[in-house]
Amino acid sequence: MGAAAIPLGVGFSIAQTGHTEPRLDRAIQRFQAQLSRKTGVPLVPLPENPTRVRLTIHTDHASEPVQRLGEDESYTLQVTDAGVTLSAPTPLGAMHGLQTLLQLVTISAPGFVVPEANIQDSPRFPWRGLMIDSSRHFIPLKVIERNLDGMEHVKLNVFHWHLSDNQGFRAESKRFPQLQEHGSDGLFYTQDEIRALIAYARDRGIRVVPEFDVPGHSTAWFVGYPELASGPGPYQIERRWGIFDPAVDPTSENSYRFLDVLFGEMAKLFPDQFFHVGGDEVNGKQWDANPKIQQYMREHGIKDNAALQAYFNKRLQPIVAKHGKTMIGWDEVLDPSLPKDITIQSWRGAESLAEAAKGGYRGLLSSGWYLDLGWSAARHYAVDPMGESSTSLTGEEQRRILGGEACMWMEYADDETVDSRIWPRNAAIAERLWSPREVRDTASMYRRLGLVSHDLEFLGLTHNSYYEPMLQRIAGPATPEQLTALRTLADVVEPVKNYDREKARTAEPTRFTPLTRIVDTVHLESDAGRLFSDAVDAYLGSSCRDANLAARLRTQLSAWSANDATFQTLAPQSSLAQEAAATSKDLSAIGQVGLEALSYLEKGQAAPPEFKQQTEVVQRATEPKGQLLLVPAPAVSRLVDAAASGGNCTAK
Ligand code: ACM
């Protein structure tokens, strides 16, 4: 703690100098409420209380009426015993500075303080986004709003709103009302709601880029407008997950007339410069099966479906441009015949980002940042838009890499769980996009991530608070001991990674499948599992001489070893708990084996040769069951290996 840490108490005055505007006033009010919530101290300026902290906010001039890519976001923040000074060229930077200040505030022995600081800050990349898929599971606006609050806190500045897909068309069109009337089950955002959300985002320094995905991922459009499709129909809203055949007919002039009117309407509704047209995962089956399309391709020398999609995009781009927008699409739209002012969002691999930049196109990275795949924060944190594929780029080509976006696809998340699927891991991605490339220490990242995670809860995100009610739902009328056993197990399991949930399924999931199972309840990254693994490594690295660490590991392993006896009394009472019965047995088995390994290691004694057979027990526990991964199993395996190799701790 710096010597100049300022105590925070009742009485907190804020003065503004230079330019101001209403959204900065609102940001300041919000900041005061957030700070009060974080500290529990009512930080209102009261005449009867002496002012203890003075925050002065200065901005030079107005920000752009519609937030622009590359607009100045910088700020400086100084905390000395004289007070806090925040200055920025525009309110946009000042708003970022307020969130930094909120993060700095911490408890200390004398109470809450603002630590001494001297920060000059600006982002590494101008495009730092989060995509949320509102189609597969519709998400109420209040859920999106609180995620925008989270984005503001970690200085993300683009909300990419995936508004249409096979499973739903979610934006109201007044020109083509059958899009939402037939394609959304009544679950769509009205234009007034969309305008309000855009204003909400702007208040938080966030641009809103809409995506209307064509020509594939568009079944929901065809329920109301089957004439747009390349196959005969009729169409129904898709309830399953996957890649489907329906696609817009790229050879019909009617398709372009329709898209011109619709995109014109949406271009007015969404003020941002960029307009996302999707373009991913067109399987071409409807095109292959349609003789009229095949004939058109022959007559126009279009040699295959990729060329047909390029033709479609070449027709689409001038439509988007006519409505004043810059077209952006997933990396499938990349084709050298397209004009250079389109932007590519790379999701299939970072190579396409470098390829786009070399070809003269601007690009964004999303490959490596799919939040729904369940990767650890560390793994996401290691991904960089200027990664290996980009090192060979010239300076000019590198400048075409605008940044990136985390993506939250909603097959396996709904409004109850979505925050937990995004946060806190998304904060690690946000830091990668904001901070210098050299800031890459994972241990430091996890320490800060824990703190940010708590701050996000105070902002109203539910990524931690969702957990107990979901455990309670699984446990039903359980005893406190049974609930504890369920929690002990759930704390150390994660869903299988990537798309393995698809592979291991027993029945085809749909939009109506409840997301209430243990696999839906557990965190995507187990803190308890990670901390145990770190403790095992620290213990083995200390020549197994650290008695405190040994005691910590023993406490943990003993609890796991005993857990299954109680869990098995719960399992027959709950279909949802039942699914984890095998994993629970595994947890107790690795607890037991881990305790044995630990006792050999503590005695410095070689385990008898037959102990090596325990490797198989642990190995079996590493295999997923019920779509669940038992996170501590590999760490226990390291303990067993060390014990079996004669107590050979690494640093001996
Ligand atoms: C995508 O994941 N299909 C963009």
mmCIF file of N, CA, C and O in Angstrom, residues 78-124:
data_model
loop_
_atom_site.group_PDB
_atom_site.id
_atom_site.type_symbol
_atom_site.label_atom_id
_atom_site.label_comp_id
_atom_site.label_asym_id
_atom_site.label_seq_id
_atom_site.Cartn_x
_atom_site.Cartn_y
_atom_site.Cartn_z
ATOM 1 N N GLN A 78 -4.355 10.122 -11.266
ATOM 2 C CA GLN A 78 -3.341 10.332 -10.231
ATOM 3 C C GLN A 78 -4.009 10.339 -8.876
ATOM 4 O O GLN A 78 -4.999 11.045 -8.675
ATOM 5 N N VAL A 79 -3.453 9.537 -7.978
ATOM 6 C CA VAL A 79 -3.947 9.537 -6.603
ATOM 7 C C VAL A 79 -2.783 9.948 -5.708
ATOM 8 O O VAL A 79 -1.755 9.262 -5.665
ATOM 9 N N THR A 80 -2.916 11.079 -5.055
ATOM 10 C CA THR A 80 -1.902 11.525 -4.078
ATOM 11 C C THR A 80 -2.656 11.876 -2.798
ATOM 12 O O THR A 80 -3.886 11.862 -2.783
ATOM 13 N N ASP A 81 -1.920 12.248 -1.727
ATOM 14 C CA ASP A 81 -2.669 12.573 -0.504
ATOM 15 C C ASP A 81 -3.533 13.813 -0.688
ATOM 16 O O ASP A 81 -4.444 14.055 0.087
ATOM 17 N N ALA A 82 -3.281 14.554 -1.754
ATOM 18 C CA ALA A 82 -4.122 15.738 -1.995
ATOM 19 C C ALA A 82 -5.464 15.381 -2.629
ATOM 20 O O ALA A 82 -6.384 16.190 -2.630
ATOM 21 N N GLY A 83 -5.569 14.194 -3.192
ATOM 22 C CA GLY A 83 -6.837 13.814 -3.817
ATOM 23 C C GLY A 83 -6.614 13.021 -5.092
ATOM 24 O O GLY A 83 -5.498 12.596 -5.396
ATOM 25 N N VAL A 84 -7.693 12.842 -5.817
ATOM 26 C CA VAL A 84 -7.662 12.036 -7.032
ATOM 27 C C VAL A 84 -7.921 12.958 -8.217
ATOM 28 O O VAL A 84 -8.875 13.728 -8.207
ATOM 29 N N THR A 85 -7.052 12.860 -9.226
ATOM 30 C CA THR A 85 -7.262 13.642 -10.444
ATOM 31 C C THR A 85 -7.365 12.703 -11.627
ATOM 32 O O THR A 85 -6.472 11.885 -11.871
ATOM 33 N N LEU A 86 -8.468 12.830 -12.323
ATOM 34 C CA LEU A 86 -8.689 12.010 -13.520
ATOM 35 C C LEU A 86 -8.810 12.973 -14.681
ATOM 36 O O LEU A 86 -9.658 13.859 -14.656
ATOM 37 N N SER A 87 -7.956 12.807 -15.689
ATOM 38 C CA SER A 87 -8.151 13.659 -16.860
ATOM 39 C C SER A 87 -8.053 12.854 -18.138
ATOM 40 O O SER A 87 -7.352 11.839 -18.208
ATOM 41 N N ALA A 88 -8.790 13.318 -19.121
ATOM 42 C CA ALA A 88 -8.880 12.587 -20.382
ATOM 43 C C ALA A 88 -9.233 13.571 -21.476
ATOM 44 O O ALA A 88 -9.883 14.582 -21.216
ATOM 45 N N PRO A 89 -8.821 13.256 -22.707
ATOM 46 C CA PRO A 89 -9.219 14.141 -23.804
ATOM 47 C C PRO A 89 -10.737 14.260 -23.915
ATOM 48 O O PRO A 89 -11.261 15.332 -24.165
ATOM 49 N N THR A 90 -11.441 13.133 -23.727
ATOM 50 C CA THR A 90 -12.905 13.167 -23.874
ATOM 51 C C THR A 90 -13.558 12.342 -22.757
ATOM 52 O O THR A 90 -12.886 11.568 -22.077
ATOM 53 N N PRO A 91 -14.868 12.475 -22.605
ATOM 54 C CA PRO A 91 -15.574 11.684 -21.593
ATOM 55 C C PRO A 91 -15.368 10.172 -21.747
ATOM 56 O O PRO A 91 -15.442 9.431 -20.772
ATOM 57 N N LEU A 92 -15.089 9.705 -22.966
ATOM 58 C CA LEU A 92 -14.883 8.270 -23.167
ATOM 59 C C LEU A 92 -13.711 7.763 -22.324
ATOM 60 O O LEU A 92 -13.816 6.753 -21.616
ATOM 61 N N GLY A 93 -12.596 8.490 -22.378
ATOM 62 C CA GLY A 93 -11.441 8.112 -21.566
ATOM 63 C C GLY A 93 -11.746 8.272 -20.084
ATOM 64 O O GLY A 93 -11.356 7.442 -19.262
ATOM 65 N N ALA A 94 -12.451 9.338 -19.733
ATOM 66 C CA ALA A 94 -12.771 9.572 -18.320
ATOM 67 C C ALA A 94 -13.603 8.417 -17.760
ATOM 68 O O ALA A 94 -13.404 7.981 -16.622
ATOM 69 N N MET A 95 -14.514 7.906 -18.584
ATOM 70 C CA MET A 95 -15.338 6.782 -18.123
ATOM 71 C C MET A 95 -14.467 5.551 -17.850
ATOM 72 O O MET A 95 -14.669 4.834 -16.867
ATOM 73 N N HIS A 96 -13.480 5.303 -18.700
ATOM 74 C CA HIS A 96 -12.553 4.187 -18.437
ATOM 75 C C HIS A 96 -11.789 4.423 -17.132
ATOM 76 O O HIS A 96 -11.583 3.505 -16.343
ATOM 77 N N GLY A 97 -11.374 5.683 -16.934
ATOM 78 C CA GLY A 97 -10.607 6.002 -15.732
ATOM 79 C C GLY A 97 -11.421 5.778 -14.465
ATOM 80 O O GLY A 97 -10.885 5.323 -13.441
ATOM 81 N N LEU A 98 -12.712 6.070 -14.528
ATOM 82 C CA LEU A 98 -13.564 5.846 -13.351
ATOM 83 C C LEU A 98 -13.600 4.365 -12.983
ATOM 84 O O LEU A 98 -13.580 3.992 -11.811
ATOM 85 N N GLN A 99 -13.634 3.506 -13.993
ATOM 86 C CA GLN A 99 -13.677 2.068 -13.704
ATOM 87 C C GLN A 99 -12.340 1.583 -13.148
ATOM 88 O O GLN A 99 -12.301 0.708 -12.280
ATOM 89 N N THR A 100 -11.249 2.174 -13.623
ATOM 90 C CA THR A 100 -9.946 1.832 -13.032
ATOM 91 C C THR A 100 -9.921 2.234 -11.562
ATOM 92 O O THR A 100 -9.467 1.477 -10.700
ATOM 93 N N LEU A 101 -10.438 3.428 -11.298
ATOM 94 C CA LEU A 101 -10.472 3.904 -9.913
ATOM 95 C C LEU A 101 -11.301 2.959 -9.038
ATOM 96 O O LEU A 101 -10.896 2.605 -7.926
ATOM 97 N N LEU A 102 -12.423 2.536 -9.569
ATOM 98 C CA LEU A 102 -13.271 1.591 -8.828
ATOM 99 C C LEU A 102 -12.491 0.302 -8.516
ATOM 100 O O LEU A 102 -12.579 -0.235 -7.411
ATOM 101 N N GLN A 103 -11.716 -0.158 -9.495
ATOM 102 C CA GLN A 103 -10.935 -1.386 -9.275
ATOM 103 C C GLN A 103 -9.848 -1.187 -8.223
ATOM 104 O O GLN A 103 -9.513 -2.110 -7.498
ATOM 105 N N LEU A 104 -9.283 0.040 -8.181
ATOM 106 C CA LEU A 104 -8.161 0.286 -7.260
ATOM 107 C C LEU A 104 -8.602 0.255 -5.801
ATOM 108 O O LEU A 104 -7.826 -0.115 -4.919
ATOM 109 N N VAL A 105 -9.821 0.693 -5.547
ATOM 110 C CA VAL A 105 -10.280 0.805 -4.158
ATOM 111 C C VAL A 105 -10.247 -0.567 -3.491
ATOM 112 O O VAL A 105 -10.707 -1.554 -4.050
ATOM 113 N N THR A 106 -9.652 -0.598 -2.301
ATOM 114 C CA THR A 106 -9.496 -1.894 -1.634
ATOM 115 C C THR A 106 -9.596 -1.708 -0.124
ATOM 116 O O THR A 106 -9.414 -0.605 0.391
ATOM 117 N N ILE A 107 -9.842 -2.800 0.546
ATOM 118 C CA ILE A 107 -9.853 -2.718 2.005
ATOM 119 C C ILE A 107 -8.425 -2.872 2.513
ATOM 120 O O ILE A 107 -7.593 -3.507 1.858
ATOM 121 N N SER A 108 -8.145 -2.232 3.635
ATOM 122 C CA SER A 108 -6.814 -2.334 4.244
ATOM 123 C C SER A 108 -7.031 -2.285 5.753
ATOM 124 O O SER A 108 -8.161 -2.150 6.209
ATOM 125 N N ALA A 109 -5.948 -2.356 6.507
ATOM 126 C CA ALA A 109 -6.108 -2.381 7.969
ATOM 127 C C ALA A 109 -6.918 -1.185 8.482
ATOM 128 O O ALA A 109 -7.816 -1.362 9.299
ATOM 129 N N PRO A 110 -6.642 0.019 8.022
ATOM 130 C CA PRO A 110 -7.462 1.128 8.539
ATOM 131 C C PRO A 110 -8.868 1.222 7.929
ATOM 132 O O PRO A 110 -9.680 2.005 8.400
ATOM 133 N N GLY A 111 -9.151 0.468 6.886
ATOM 134 C CA GLY A 111 -10.469 0.557 6.237
ATOM 135 C C GLY A 111 -10.291 0.662 4.733
ATOM 136 O O GLY A 111 -9.209 0.395 4.200
ATOM 137 N N PHE A 112 -11.367 1.059 4.042
ATOM 138 C CA PHE A 112 -11.270 1.183 2.577
ATOM 139 C C PHE A 112 -10.405 2.385 2.202
ATOM 140 O O PHE A 112 -10.507 3.446 2.827
ATOM 141 N N VAL A 113 -9.557 2.179 1.199
ATOM 142 C CA VAL A 113 -8.652 3.242 0.763
ATOM 143 C C VAL A 113 -8.566 3.268 -0.762
ATOM 144 O O VAL A 113 -8.847 2.276 -1.434
ATOM 145 N N VAL A 114 -8.168 4.432 -1.259
ATOM 146 C CA VAL A 114 -7.722 4.531 -2.657
ATOM 147 C C VAL A 114 -6.201 4.567 -2.599
ATOM 148 O O VAL A 114 -5.627 5.508 -2.061
ATOM 149 N N PRO A 115 -5.531 3.541 -3.129
ATOM 150 C CA PRO A 115 -4.071 3.538 -3.042
ATOM 151 C C PRO A 115 -3.462 4.595 -3.958
ATOM 152 O O PRO A 115 -4.046 4.969 -4.975
ATOM 153 N N GLU A 116 -2.287 5.016 -3.580
ATOM 154 C CA GLU A 116 -1.535 5.959 -4.408
ATOM 155 C C GLU A 116 -1.361 5.378 -5.810
ATOM 156 O O GLU A 116 -1.095 4.193 -5.970
ATOM 157 N N ALA A 117 -1.516 6.218 -6.808
ATOM 158 C CA ALA A 117 -1.386 5.715 -8.177
ATOM 159 C C ALA A 117 -1.014 6.847 -9.110
ATOM 160 O O ALA A 117 -1.318 8.010 -8.855
ATOM 161 N N ASN A 118 -0.334 6.474 -10.160
ATOM 162 C CA ASN A 118 -0.012 7.441 -11.219
ATOM 163 C C ASN A 118 -0.081 6.670 -12.532
ATOM 164 O O ASN A 118 0.854 5.981 -12.921
ATOM 165 N N ILE A 119 -1.228 6.740 -13.172
ATOM 166 C CA ILE A 119 -1.516 5.852 -14.304
ATOM 167 C C ILE A 119 -1.732 6.665 -15.568
ATOM 168 O O ILE A 119 -2.489 7.639 -15.563
ATOM 169 N N GLN A 120 -1.045 6.265 -16.619
ATOM 170 C CA GLN A 120 -1.328 6.835 -17.947
ATOM 171 C C GLN A 120 -1.722 5.665 -18.812
ATOM 172 O O GLN A 120 -0.924 4.771 -19.028
ATOM 173 N N ASP A 121 -2.936 5.683 -19.274
ATOM 174 C CA ASP A 121 -3.476 4.445 -19.837
ATOM 175 C C ASP A 121 -4.135 4.692 -21.185
ATOM 176 O O ASP A 121 -4.818 5.702 -21.378
ATOM 177 N N SER A 122 -3.914 3.750 -22.073
ATOM 178 C CA SER A 122 -4.658 3.761 -23.337
ATOM 179 C C SER A 122 -4.626 2.342 -23.891
ATOM 180 O O SER A 122 -3.742 1.550 -23.551
ATOM 181 N N PRO A 123 -5.588 1.981 -24.729
ATOM 182 C CA PRO A 123 -5.684 0.583 -25.148
ATOM 183 C C PRO A 123 -4.678 0.205 -26.234
ATOM 184 O O PRO A 123 -4.282 1.030 -27.046
ATOM 185 N N ARG A 124 -4.331 -1.071 -26.232
ATOM 186 C CA ARG A 124 -3.451 -1.589 -27.283
ATOM 187 C C ARG A 124 -4.221 -1.752 -28.590
ATOM 188 O O ARG A 124 -3.694 -1.494 -29.657
#
